[in-house]
Coordinates of C-alpha atoms in Angstrom, one line a residue:
Chain A
M1 CA 117.4 51.1 143.9
R2 CA 118.7 47.5 144.1
A3 CA 118.6 45.2 141.0
G4 CA 115.9 43.0 142.6
E5 CA 113.6 45.9 143.2
R6 CA 114.1 47.1 139.6
Y7 CA 113.3 43.6 138.4
R8 CA 110.1 43.6 140.5
R9 CA 109.0 46.9 138.9
R10 CA 109.7 45.6 135.5
I11 CA 107.6 42.5 136.2
F12 CA 104.8 44.8 137.4
R13 CA 105.1 46.9 134.3
N14 CA 104.8 43.8 132.1
S15 CA 101.7 42.7 134.0
M16 CA 100.2 46.1 133.2
F17 CA 101.0 45.6 129.6
V18 CA 99.1 42.3 129.6
A19 CA 96.1 43.9 131.3
G20 CA 96.3 46.9 128.8
A21 CA 96.5 44.5 125.8
F22 CA 93.3 42.7 126.9
A23 CA 91.6 46.0 127.7
A24 CA 92.5 47.2 124.1
L25 CA 91.1 43.9 122.8
A26 CA 87.8 44.5 124.6
V27 CA 87.5 47.9 123.0
A28 CA 88.3 46.5 119.6
V29 CA 85.6 43.8 119.9
C30 CA 83.0 46.4 121.0
I31 CA 83.8 48.5 117.9
D32 CA 83.7 45.4 115.7
V33 CA 80.2 44.5 117.0
A34 CA 78.9 48.0 116.8
I35 CA 79.8 48.4 113.1
G36 CA 78.1 46.7 110.2
P37 CA 76.1 47.2 107.0
G38 CA 72.9 47.9 108.9
W39 CA 73.2 51.2 110.9
Y40 CA 72.3 50.9 114.5
S41 CA 73.5 53.1 117.3
P42 CA 76.0 51.7 119.8
L43 CA 73.3 51.9 122.5
E44 CA 70.9 49.8 120.5
V45 CA 73.6 47.2 119.8
L46 CA 74.5 47.1 123.5
T47 CA 70.8 46.6 124.5
A48 CA 70.5 43.8 122.0
L49 CA 73.6 42.2 123.5
V50 CA 72.4 42.4 127.1
S51 CA 68.8 41.6 126.6
P52 CA 68.0 40.3 123.1
G53 CA 64.3 40.0 124.0
S54 CA 63.8 43.7 124.5
V55 CA 64.8 44.8 121.0
E56 CA 63.3 44.2 117.6
P57 CA 63.9 40.5 116.5
K58 CA 65.8 41.6 113.4
L59 CA 68.4 43.5 115.4
A60 CA 68.7 40.6 117.9
I61 CA 69.4 38.2 115.0
I62 CA 71.9 40.7 113.4
V63 CA 73.8 41.1 116.6
W64 CA 73.7 37.5 118.0
D65 CA 73.8 35.5 114.8
V66 CA 75.8 37.7 112.4
R67 CA 78.0 40.2 114.1
L68 CA 78.9 38.5 117.4
P69 CA 80.1 35.2 115.9
V70 CA 82.3 37.1 113.4
A71 CA 83.7 39.3 116.2
V72 CA 84.3 36.3 118.6
M73 CA 85.8 34.2 115.8
A74 CA 88.2 37.1 114.9
I75 CA 89.4 37.1 118.5
F76 CA 89.8 33.4 118.8
V77 CA 91.5 32.9 115.4
G78 CA 93.8 36.0 116.0
A79 CA 94.7 34.6 119.5
M80 CA 95.4 31.1 118.1
L81 CA 97.6 32.5 115.3
G82 CA 99.4 34.8 117.8
V83 CA 100.1 31.9 120.2
A84 CA 101.2 29.5 117.4
G85 CA 103.5 32.2 115.9
A86 CA 105.1 33.0 119.3
Q87 CA 105.7 29.3 120.0
M88 CA 107.0 28.6 116.5
Q89 CA 109.5 31.6 116.7
T90 CA 110.7 30.4 120.1
I91 CA 111.2 26.7 119.3
L92 CA 112.9 27.4 116.0
H93 CA 115.0 30.4 117.3
N94 CA 113.8 32.2 114.2
P95 CA 111.9 35.5 114.2
L96 CA 110.6 34.9 110.7
A97 CA 109.0 31.5 111.4
D98 CA 105.2 31.2 111.6
P99 CA 102.8 28.5 110.7
F100 CA 102.5 30.0 107.3
T101 CA 106.1 30.2 106.3
L102 CA 106.4 26.5 107.1
G103 CA 103.7 25.3 104.7
I104 CA 100.9 24.5 107.1
S105 CA 98.5 27.1 105.6
S106 CA 99.5 26.1 102.0
A107 CA 98.6 22.5 102.9
A108 CA 95.2 23.7 104.2
S109 CA 94.6 25.6 101.0
F110 CA 95.6 22.6 98.9
G111 CA 93.2 20.4 100.9
A112 CA 90.4 22.9 100.5
A113 CA 91.0 23.2 96.7
L114 CA 91.0 19.4 96.4
A115 CA 87.6 19.3 98.1
I116 CA 86.2 22.2 96.0
A117 CA 87.5 21.1 92.6
L118 CA 87.5 17.4 92.7
G119 CA 85.1 16.7 95.5
I120 CA 87.7 14.6 97.2
G121 CA 87.4 14.4 100.9
L122 CA 89.8 12.5 103.1
L123 CA 87.8 12.7 106.3
P124 CA 84.3 11.2 106.5
M125 CA 82.5 14.5 107.0
G126 CA 79.9 15.9 104.7
G127 CA 77.9 19.1 104.5
S128 CA 79.2 22.4 105.6
F129 CA 82.3 20.8 107.2
F130 CA 83.4 19.0 104.0
I131 CA 85.9 21.6 102.8
T132 CA 87.0 22.6 106.3
A133 CA 87.7 19.0 107.3
N134 CA 89.8 18.4 104.2
A135 CA 91.8 21.6 104.9
F136 CA 92.3 20.6 108.5
F137 CA 93.4 17.1 107.4
F138 CA 96.1 18.4 105.1
A139 CA 97.4 21.0 107.5
L140 CA 97.7 18.4 110.2
V141 CA 99.4 15.9 107.9
T142 CA 102.0 18.5 107.0
S143 CA 102.6 19.2 110.7
L144 CA 103.0 15.5 111.2
V145 CA 105.6 15.3 108.5
L146 CA 107.5 18.2 110.1
F147 CA 106.9 16.5 113.5
L148 CA 108.4 13.1 112.3
F149 CA 111.2 15.0 110.7
T150 CA 112.3 16.5 114.1
R151 CA 112.6 13.0 115.4
M152 CA 115.3 12.1 113.0
R153 CA 118.8 12.2 114.4
G154 CA 121.0 15.1 113.6
V155 CA 118.3 17.4 112.2
T156 CA 119.0 21.0 113.0
V157 CA 116.6 23.7 113.4
E158 CA 117.8 25.3 110.2
T159 CA 117.0 22.1 108.2
F160 CA 113.6 22.0 109.8
V161 CA 112.8 25.5 108.5
L162 CA 114.1 24.5 105.1
V163 CA 111.9 21.4 105.0
G164 CA 108.9 23.7 105.9
I165 CA 109.7 26.0 103.1
A166 CA 110.1 23.1 100.7
L167 CA 106.6 21.9 101.8
F168 CA 105.3 25.5 101.3
F169 CA 106.4 25.5 97.6
T170 CA 105.2 21.9 97.0
F171 CA 101.7 22.7 98.1
N172 CA 101.6 26.0 96.3
A173 CA 102.6 24.2 93.1
S174 CA 100.1 21.5 93.6
L175 CA 97.4 24.1 94.3
A176 CA 98.3 26.0 91.1
F177 CA 98.0 22.7 89.3
I178 CA 94.4 22.1 90.6
Q179 CA 93.5 25.7 89.9
Y180 CA 94.7 25.3 86.3
Q181 CA 92.5 22.2 85.9
S182 CA 89.4 23.7 87.5
S183 CA 86.3 25.2 86.0
E184 CA 85.7 28.9 86.3
A185 CA 83.2 28.5 89.1
Q186 CA 85.5 26.2 91.0
L187 CA 88.4 28.5 90.5
Q188 CA 86.4 31.4 91.9
Q189 CA 85.4 29.4 95.0
I190 CA 89.1 28.3 95.6
V191 CA 90.3 31.9 95.3
F192 CA 87.6 33.1 97.7
W193 CA 88.5 30.4 100.1
M194 CA 92.1 31.3 100.0
M195 CA 91.4 35.0 100.7
G196 CA 90.2 34.1 104.1
S197 CA 86.9 35.1 105.4
L198 CA 85.2 35.4 108.8
A199 CA 81.8 35.1 107.2
R200 CA 82.2 31.4 107.7
A201 CA 82.1 31.9 111.5
S202 CA 79.5 29.9 113.5
W203 CA 78.9 29.2 117.2
T204 CA 79.9 25.5 116.5
K205 CA 83.3 26.6 115.1
I206 CA 83.8 29.1 118.0
G207 CA 83.1 26.2 120.4
I208 CA 85.8 24.1 118.8
C209 CA 88.3 27.0 118.9
A210 CA 87.5 27.6 122.6
L211 CA 87.9 23.9 123.4
L212 CA 91.3 23.8 121.6
L213 CA 92.5 27.0 123.4
A214 CA 91.4 25.4 126.7
L215 CA 93.6 22.5 125.9
V216 CA 96.6 24.4 124.6
V217 CA 96.8 27.4 127.0
P218 CA 97.3 25.4 130.2
L219 CA 100.1 23.4 128.6
A220 CA 101.8 26.5 127.3
W221 CA 101.5 28.1 130.8
A222 CA 102.9 25.0 132.5
R223 CA 105.9 25.2 130.2
N224 CA 106.5 28.9 130.3
S225 CA 109.8 28.9 132.2
M226 CA 111.2 26.1 130.0
M227 CA 110.2 28.0 126.9
T228 CA 111.9 31.2 128.2
A229 CA 115.0 29.1 128.8
L230 CA 114.8 27.7 125.3
S231 CA 114.9 31.2 123.9
M232 CA 118.5 31.4 125.2
G233 CA 119.4 28.5 122.8
D234 CA 119.2 24.7 122.8
E235 CA 122.4 24.0 124.6
R236 CA 122.0 26.6 127.3
A237 CA 118.4 25.4 128.0
A238 CA 119.6 21.8 128.1
S239 CA 122.3 22.6 130.6
L240 CA 119.6 24.0 132.9
G241 CA 117.8 20.6 132.6
V242 CA 115.2 21.5 130.0
P243 CA 114.2 18.4 128.0
V244 CA 114.7 20.3 124.7
V245 CA 113.6 17.5 122.3
R246 CA 110.4 16.7 124.2
L247 CA 109.5 20.3 124.7
R248 CA 109.9 21.1 121.0
L249 CA 107.6 18.2 120.1
E250 CA 105.0 19.2 122.6
M251 CA 105.0 22.8 121.2
L252 CA 104.9 21.6 117.6
T253 CA 101.8 19.5 118.4
S254 CA 100.2 22.6 119.9
I255 CA 101.2 24.8 117.0
S256 CA 99.9 22.2 114.5
L257 CA 96.5 22.0 116.1
L258 CA 96.1 25.8 116.4
A259 CA 97.3 26.6 112.9
A260 CA 95.4 23.8 111.2
T261 CA 92.1 24.7 113.0
A262 CA 92.4 28.4 112.4
T263 CA 93.2 28.0 108.7
A264 CA 90.6 25.3 108.1
F265 CA 87.9 27.5 109.6
V266 CA 88.7 30.9 108.1
G267 CA 91.1 30.3 105.3
T268 CA 94.5 31.8 104.7
I269 CA 95.2 34.8 107.1
G270 CA 98.8 35.6 107.0
F271 CA 100.8 38.2 108.8
V272 CA 99.0 37.8 112.2
G273 CA 101.1 34.9 113.4
L274 CA 104.2 36.6 112.3
V275 CA 103.6 40.1 113.6
G276 CA 101.6 39.5 116.8
P277 CA 104.7 38.0 118.5
H278 CA 106.9 40.8 117.2
I279 CA 104.6 43.4 118.7
A280 CA 104.7 41.4 122.0
R281 CA 108.5 41.1 121.9
M282 CA 108.8 44.9 121.5
L283 CA 106.6 45.6 124.5
V284 CA 107.4 42.9 127.0
G285 CA 110.4 40.9 125.8
E286 CA 110.5 37.1 125.6
D287 CA 109.7 36.1 129.1
Q288 CA 106.9 33.7 128.2
R289 CA 104.7 34.7 131.1
Y290 CA 104.1 38.0 129.4
F291 CA 105.2 37.2 125.8
L292 CA 102.5 34.6 125.2
P293 CA 99.5 36.5 126.5
V294 CA 100.5 39.7 124.8
S295 CA 101.2 37.8 121.5
A296 CA 97.7 36.3 121.8
A297 CA 96.1 39.6 122.5
A298 CA 98.1 41.4 119.7
G299 CA 97.0 38.7 117.2
A300 CA 93.4 39.0 118.4
I301 CA 93.4 42.9 118.2
L302 CA 94.9 42.8 114.7
L303 CA 92.2 40.5 113.4
S304 CA 89.5 42.3 115.2
A305 CA 90.6 45.6 113.8
A306 CA 90.8 44.0 110.3
S307 CA 87.3 42.7 110.8
T308 CA 86.0 46.2 111.6
L309 CA 87.8 47.7 108.6
S310 CA 86.6 45.0 106.2
K311 CA 83.1 46.3 106.9
A312 CA 83.9 50.0 107.1
I313 CA 85.8 50.6 103.8
T314 CA 82.8 50.4 101.5
P315 CA 79.4 50.6 103.2
G316 CA 77.3 47.5 102.6
V317 CA 80.3 45.5 101.4
I318 CA 82.3 43.0 103.6
Y319 CA 85.8 42.4 102.1
P320 CA 87.6 39.1 102.8
I321 CA 89.6 39.5 105.9
G322 CA 92.7 38.0 104.5
I323 CA 93.1 41.0 102.2
I324 CA 92.6 43.5 105.0
T325 CA 94.8 42.0 107.7
A326 CA 98.1 43.0 106.1
L327 CA 96.7 46.4 105.0
V328 CA 95.8 47.3 108.6
G329 CA 98.7 45.5 110.2
V330 CA 101.6 46.8 108.2
P331 CA 101.1 50.5 109.0
F332 CA 100.4 49.7 112.6
F333 CA 103.4 47.6 112.9
L334 CA 105.6 50.2 111.2
S335 CA 104.4 52.9 113.4
L336 CA 105.2 50.8 116.4
I337 CA 108.7 50.1 115.2
L338 CA 109.2 53.9 114.7
S339 CA 107.7 55.0 118.0
I340 CA 109.1 52.4 120.3
R341 CA 112.8 52.3 120.9
K342 CA 114.5 49.2 122.0
E343 CA 115.0 50.2 125.6
T344 CA 111.3 50.8 126.2
W345 CA 110.7 47.1 126.9
R346 CA 111.9 47.9 130.5
Chain B
M1 CA 132.7 12.4 147.3
S2 CA 133.8 12.8 143.7
L3 CA 133.3 12.7 140.0
E4 CA 134.6 9.6 138.2
I5 CA 134.8 8.9 134.5
S6 CA 135.6 5.3 133.4
G7 CA 135.8 3.5 130.1
L8 CA 134.1 6.3 128.2
S9 CA 133.8 5.9 124.5
F10 CA 132.2 8.4 122.1
G11 CA 132.5 9.4 118.5
Y12 CA 130.8 11.5 115.9
R13 CA 129.7 9.9 112.6
T14 CA 132.9 10.6 110.8
H15 CA 135.4 10.1 113.6
S16 CA 135.8 8.6 117.0
L17 CA 136.8 10.9 119.9
F18 CA 137.3 8.7 122.9
D19 CA 137.9 5.1 123.2
G20 CA 137.7 4.0 126.8
L21 CA 138.6 7.3 128.4
T22 CA 139.2 7.0 132.2
A23 CA 140.1 9.7 134.6
L24 CA 141.2 9.4 138.2
P25 CA 138.4 10.7 140.5
L26 CA 138.0 14.4 140.7
R27 CA 137.5 15.4 144.4
R28 CA 135.3 18.0 145.9
G29 CA 137.0 21.3 146.5
E30 CA 139.3 20.6 143.6
L31 CA 139.7 23.0 140.7
A32 CA 141.0 21.1 137.7
A33 CA 142.2 22.5 134.4
L34 CA 141.4 20.5 131.3
V35 CA 144.0 21.3 128.7
G36 CA 144.7 20.1 125.2
P37 CA 144.9 21.4 121.6
N38 CA 141.8 22.4 119.6
G39 CA 139.5 19.7 118.4
V40 CA 140.7 17.1 121.0
G41 CA 137.3 16.8 122.5
K42 CA 137.3 19.0 125.6
S43 CA 133.8 20.4 124.9
S44 CA 132.5 17.0 123.9
L45 CA 133.8 15.6 127.2
F46 CA 132.0 18.3 129.1
R47 CA 128.8 17.6 127.2
L48 CA 129.0 13.9 128.0
V49 CA 129.5 14.7 131.7
A50 CA 126.6 17.1 131.6
G51 CA 124.4 14.5 129.9
L52 CA 123.9 16.6 126.7
L53 CA 125.6 13.8 124.7
K54 CA 125.3 10.1 125.3
P55 CA 128.4 7.9 125.4
S56 CA 128.4 4.7 123.4
C57 CA 129.9 3.0 126.4
G58 CA 131.4 3.8 129.8
T59 CA 130.1 5.4 132.9
I60 CA 130.2 8.7 134.8
H61 CA 129.7 8.4 138.5
L62 CA 128.8 11.3 140.8
D63 CA 129.3 10.5 144.5
G64 CA 128.9 6.9 143.5
H65 CA 125.7 7.3 141.5
D66 CA 125.7 6.6 137.8
T67 CA 124.6 9.9 136.1
A68 CA 123.0 7.9 133.3
T69 CA 120.3 6.7 135.7
M70 CA 119.5 10.2 136.9
S71 CA 116.7 12.2 135.4
E72 CA 117.6 15.1 133.2
R73 CA 116.3 17.5 135.8
R74 CA 118.2 15.9 138.7
R75 CA 121.4 15.7 136.7
A76 CA 121.1 19.4 135.7
E77 CA 120.6 20.3 139.3
R78 CA 123.9 18.7 140.2
V79 CA 126.0 19.3 137.1
F80 CA 126.2 22.7 135.4
L81 CA 127.9 23.3 132.1
L82 CA 128.9 26.8 131.1
T83 CA 129.1 26.4 127.3
Q84 CA 131.8 27.9 125.2
H85 CA 129.3 30.0 123.2
T86 CA 127.6 32.3 125.5
A87 CA 126.1 34.7 123.0
M88 CA 122.3 35.0 123.1
R89 CA 119.8 36.5 120.8
A90 CA 116.8 36.4 123.1
T91 CA 115.0 39.6 124.1
L92 CA 115.6 39.0 127.8
G93 CA 117.0 41.2 130.6
V94 CA 120.2 40.3 132.4
F95 CA 118.4 39.8 135.7
E96 CA 115.8 37.5 134.1
V97 CA 118.4 35.4 132.4
V98 CA 120.3 34.8 135.7
L99 CA 117.1 34.2 137.6
L100 CA 116.1 31.6 135.0
A101 CA 118.9 29.4 136.3
K102 CA 117.2 29.5 139.7
R103 CA 113.5 29.3 138.8
G104 CA 111.9 26.0 138.8
W105 CA 110.1 24.7 135.8
S106 CA 106.7 24.8 137.3
G107 CA 106.2 28.4 136.1
G108 CA 104.9 31.2 138.2
K109 CA 106.7 33.7 140.4
A110 CA 110.3 33.6 141.6
R111 CA 110.9 33.2 145.3
P112 CA 112.1 36.3 147.2
D113 CA 115.2 34.3 148.3
D114 CA 116.1 33.6 144.7
I115 CA 115.8 37.3 143.8
T116 CA 118.2 38.2 146.7
R117 CA 120.6 35.5 145.6
V118 CA 120.7 36.8 142.0
E119 CA 121.3 40.3 143.3
R120 CA 124.3 39.1 145.3
V121 CA 125.9 37.1 142.5
L122 CA 125.5 40.0 140.1
E123 CA 127.3 42.2 142.7
E124 CA 129.9 39.6 143.3
L125 CA 130.8 39.6 139.6
G126 CA 130.5 43.4 139.4
I127 CA 127.8 43.5 136.8
D128 CA 124.8 44.6 138.9
H129 CA 124.7 47.9 137.0
L130 CA 123.9 45.8 133.9
S131 CA 120.9 44.1 135.4
D132 CA 118.3 46.1 133.5
R133 CA 120.0 45.8 130.1
L134 CA 119.0 43.3 127.4
V135 CA 121.5 40.5 127.0
T136 CA 121.6 41.2 123.3
E137 CA 123.0 44.7 124.0
L138 CA 126.0 43.3 126.0
S139 CA 129.5 42.7 124.8
G140 CA 130.9 39.2 124.4
G141 CA 132.7 39.5 127.7
Q142 CA 129.7 40.8 129.6
Q143 CA 127.6 38.0 128.2
Q144 CA 130.2 35.5 129.5
L145 CA 129.9 37.1 132.9
V146 CA 126.1 36.7 132.8
A147 CA 126.5 33.0 132.0
L148 CA 128.9 32.7 134.9
C149 CA 126.3 34.3 137.2
Q150 CA 123.9 31.6 136.0
A151 CA 126.5 29.0 137.0
L152 CA 127.0 30.5 140.4
V153 CA 123.3 31.0 141.4
R154 CA 122.7 27.4 140.3
D155 CA 124.8 26.1 143.1
P156 CA 125.8 22.8 141.5
D157 CA 128.0 20.0 142.8
V158 CA 130.0 19.9 139.6
L159 CA 130.8 23.0 137.6
L160 CA 132.1 22.5 134.1
L161 CA 133.5 25.7 132.6
D162 CA 134.3 25.6 128.9
E163 CA 136.7 28.5 128.2
P164 CA 135.2 30.7 130.9
T165 CA 137.6 33.6 130.3
S166 CA 138.0 33.5 126.5
A167 CA 136.2 36.9 126.0
L168 CA 137.3 38.7 129.2
D169 CA 139.9 41.4 129.6
L170 CA 143.0 40.8 131.8
R171 CA 141.5 42.1 135.0
R172 CA 138.2 40.2 134.6
Q173 CA 140.1 37.0 133.8
L174 CA 141.9 37.2 137.1
E175 CA 138.8 38.3 139.0
V176 CA 136.7 35.4 137.6
M177 CA 139.4 32.8 138.2
H178 CA 139.8 34.0 141.8
L179 CA 136.1 33.8 142.3
V180 CA 135.9 30.3 140.7
R181 CA 138.7 29.0 142.9
R182 CA 137.1 30.5 146.1
V183 CA 133.7 29.1 145.3
T184 CA 135.2 25.7 144.5
H185 CA 137.1 25.5 147.8
D186 CA 134.4 27.1 150.0
R187 CA 131.4 25.2 148.7
G188 CA 133.4 22.0 148.2
I189 CA 132.4 21.4 144.6
V190 CA 134.2 19.8 141.7
T191 CA 135.2 22.4 139.1
V192 CA 136.7 21.5 135.8
A193 CA 137.7 24.4 133.5
A194 CA 138.9 24.0 129.9
L195 CA 141.5 26.7 129.5
H196 CA 143.8 27.6 126.6
D197 CA 145.8 30.0 128.7
L198 CA 148.3 27.7 130.4
G199 CA 149.7 30.5 132.5
L200 CA 146.2 31.3 133.9
A201 CA 145.6 27.6 134.4
C202 CA 149.0 27.2 136.3
R203 CA 148.1 30.0 138.6
F204 CA 144.7 28.8 139.7
A205 CA 144.2 25.1 139.0
D206 CA 145.0 22.5 141.7
R207 CA 145.3 19.9 139.1
F208 CA 146.0 19.5 135.3
L209 CA 144.3 17.0 133.0
L210 CA 145.8 16.8 129.6
L211 CA 143.5 15.5 127.0
H212 CA 145.2 14.1 123.9
E213 CA 144.4 11.4 121.4
G214 CA 141.1 10.4 123.1
R215 CA 142.5 9.8 126.5
I216 CA 143.9 11.6 129.6
A217 CA 147.5 11.7 128.6
A218 CA 148.8 13.3 131.8
D219 CA 147.2 14.0 135.1
G220 CA 148.7 15.8 138.2
P221 CA 149.9 19.1 139.5
A222 CA 150.8 21.8 136.9
R223 CA 154.5 21.5 137.2
E224 CA 154.4 17.7 136.7
V225 CA 152.1 17.7 133.7
L226 CA 153.7 20.7 131.9
S227 CA 157.2 19.4 132.3
A228 CA 156.4 16.0 131.0
G229 CA 156.9 15.5 127.3
A230 CA 153.3 14.7 126.8
T231 CA 152.1 18.3 126.9
S232 CA 154.8 19.6 124.5
N233 CA 154.0 16.7 122.3
A234 CA 150.2 17.3 122.4
Y235 CA 150.5 21.0 121.4
G236 CA 153.4 20.4 119.1
V237 CA 155.4 23.2 120.8
R238 CA 158.4 23.5 123.0
L239 CA 157.5 24.4 126.6
A240 CA 159.6 25.8 129.3
I241 CA 158.5 26.4 132.9
E242 CA 160.0 29.1 135.1
E243 CA 159.3 29.9 138.7
A244 CA 158.7 33.5 139.4
M245 CA 159.9 35.3 142.5
N246 CA 156.5 34.9 144.2
G247 CA 156.6 31.1 143.5
S248 CA 154.0 31.1 140.7
L249 CA 154.8 29.3 137.5
M250 CA 155.4 31.0 134.2
V251 CA 155.0 29.1 130.9
H252 CA 157.0 29.9 127.8
A253 CA 156.0 28.3 124.6
D254 CA 157.8 28.3 121.3
L255 CA 157.4 26.6 117.9
L256 CA 159.5 23.5 117.4
N257 CA 161.4 24.9 114.5

């Protein structure tokens, strides 16, 4: 068989992986919606989903206002973190980079803590969005600092990562300072916020996430060849005509918005942004046409599975998702490393 | 139809590299060897011509057009730089990497013509059996060949090769240089190759450019440039040239003392 034919087969196989990943995601969401503290059969849940009027009102409320927002939020946040992580690892040529290692989530936690402990809000939003808005503001400002930093001449990718890590420690220290000064009740609230929880999901927040994804995904898609070229290295990409500096800034903007929104809405959920892209890389390699959708789906599946588990461990108790993510993700990730050999990406 | 460099100045923060560097036009169908000791600025000169670095003054004209006024994309279509470091860490297949050089930036699927072209170039360089491998699994020399394939499918007007044979075995060096010369002549492109192996350069290059102390210190046919004192002086060695039975030149170098 000629090389071109083998390439076409590989492309087809990768498309199948994308389809498979989204099918797996659909299954994960169904399980997530079917399971909850109140026991209903899958058929009852399905009926409530399809025609809420034909089931008892309590079940319709549980499915539509409690379970579904949480399940959908899990997918969106997981996908957002997966995409942000994939883009971050590509533009920084660093498989350990994700929005969390670069201080964006610490900044969000700091913003939230500031709102909780001192009642200081930097955006004119009250009510239920007070803490969220503050977390978002700090996450975005941190991204902006990183963003401005890349514009300085002679800044290498390595220095960029170092500045991110420095920000991470700065915000963690500031956070500890606030925690030390807070009352017991405030401290508890801060700790809970940081653990990350999907219980804060609402249809408004889901709408905002959907809007953001609708903005970011077409841009990422339009840049997929350039991003694949960038994964070969800055100079190689530039010699193919890729505007490396501009591309990096565009992607950093996208990453900032995704990570800031995700963290502000559900708190600190680590691991997904780091591991989602690694799972995708093992399955389909770094051709962004497949890498990006599979990273998004992998992130979404991880968070969806974590959401299911957070309800299933102790009946009647929903654990904060931030605790569960790594617990589910690590064994899954390790089993994937052990079962998939390097050459299977073909 | 040519590449012209005139009055080029460039320097890094700590030191200046070129101060008004000018080269006689490089004509299409001409394979030039850029020689000179380490750190003299061969790679920087290539980056300037490819537009990866901006000169502080001076111009580079391609067929009479100033390359500074071209868009990044247009310039990259016409000038291709094969960088010195060809090692890659990306999880990409050989075929994908070569095809990337041909795919447009609008995304989507590759054209069937492009796939056929990549196939042909891989065969031409004798690495079609590696097309399914990950680039990270390849040896340094194989990665260099993959990078060369990118250069060839790209079909540029100017091909800049920075040490294209540094990681290759003896046979591959000869094969690659034969191919580069043939492509240069057949397609009528300008090729400049930075080479440390003066013997290889003598054998294949139509013209020698000696870069020393921020300027082109000598320019002309191999025999002329190598026998002038400038080359011995630049490298700090004693050079002797001998003509072999088949007419090709052999270069002997020795330390001065």
